[in-house]
């Protein structure tokens, strides 16, 4: 039996789904942000099921975002539970503060290159620093790799690395039950933003990964799976993953076509494109919208329809 325990977060996305897997070992998937409110809520949900934090034996982490990792080490310490995560992600999690600092430096460089003004970059950076304590470092005591099996008394999960929403996205597949623990790889109510992120192990000056292209490859792999239900990191359970993924593919296709139209009018930076698409939201949510634009521009560049023109360290996109 898997129970969904929604835990409050201060983020726009709302509550995060933490899952309690009633099996041997007793397992929690993700842990909610590092806040007293979240911990109290999680403790209450566990109590309703006749459990407590100290009963947990294993904590599985789906990806690096702070609404999923914040309480991992606190819970693991209290319970003496093992912490399971992708091998390539373990160093990031162990060095959380430095990793976030490097991620922000990377993001800042991407923003500068794509025409986002210095004042907007600085504002975003201070917001990020203000939120940072909602995450936290954790020591992974058991690393897994793509294709590994994670065993329980009554089930077994195959581990799949499905990056795109973040570089560390990991999903866990119970083939016998047709269940997929998906983290934020697939969410019903909202399209999982393929945020442009520093690659795991990369530096501030690493090349920008094509996050949307990577995400679409990951989605195609999930679409090919036989699944009864998908247990996502936010919102409701998904029973029609193939239709939902088709819907996402159509959305991305529409956006790419709209962007091509804007680029055909005149060459623009990604920031100017984001403003043309979303107006002031491109300022208040500069990194999110920039990531959206860059993702679609990557698709158009890979198709040979758009080229990048660099001038003085700032990139404009033009039709080829
Ligand atoms: Zn996430």
Tab-separated table of N, CA, C and O and ligand atoms in Angstrom, residues 63 65 68 165 184, ligand 1:
chain	number	residue	atom	x	y	z
A	63	UNK	N	14.334	14.083	-6.664
A	63	UNK	CA	15.128	15.108	-7.369
A	63	UNK	C	15.511	16.248	-6.438
A	63	UNK	O	15.132	16.269	-5.277
A	65	UNK	N	14.958	19.514	-6.041
A	65	UNK	CA	14.266	20.751	-5.644
A	65	UNK	C	13.906	20.753	-4.162
A	65	UNK	O	13.557	19.731	-3.583
A	68	UNK	N	11.253	19.027	-2.090
A	68	UNK	CA	11.339	17.564	-1.984
A	68	UNK	C	12.426	17.088	-1.025
A	68	UNK	O	12.337	15.996	-0.486
A	165	UNK	N	13.062	18.118	-16.131
A	165	UNK	CA	12.528	19.082	-15.157
A	165	UNK	C	13.682	19.564	-14.263
A	165	UNK	O	13.813	20.742	-13.980
A	184	UNK	N	8.570	15.141	-10.030
A	184	UNK	CA	7.977	16.210	-10.841
A	184	UNK	C	8.158	15.973	-12.340
A	184	UNK	O	7.936	16.872	-13.149
B	1	LIG	ZN1	10.756	19.944	-8.899
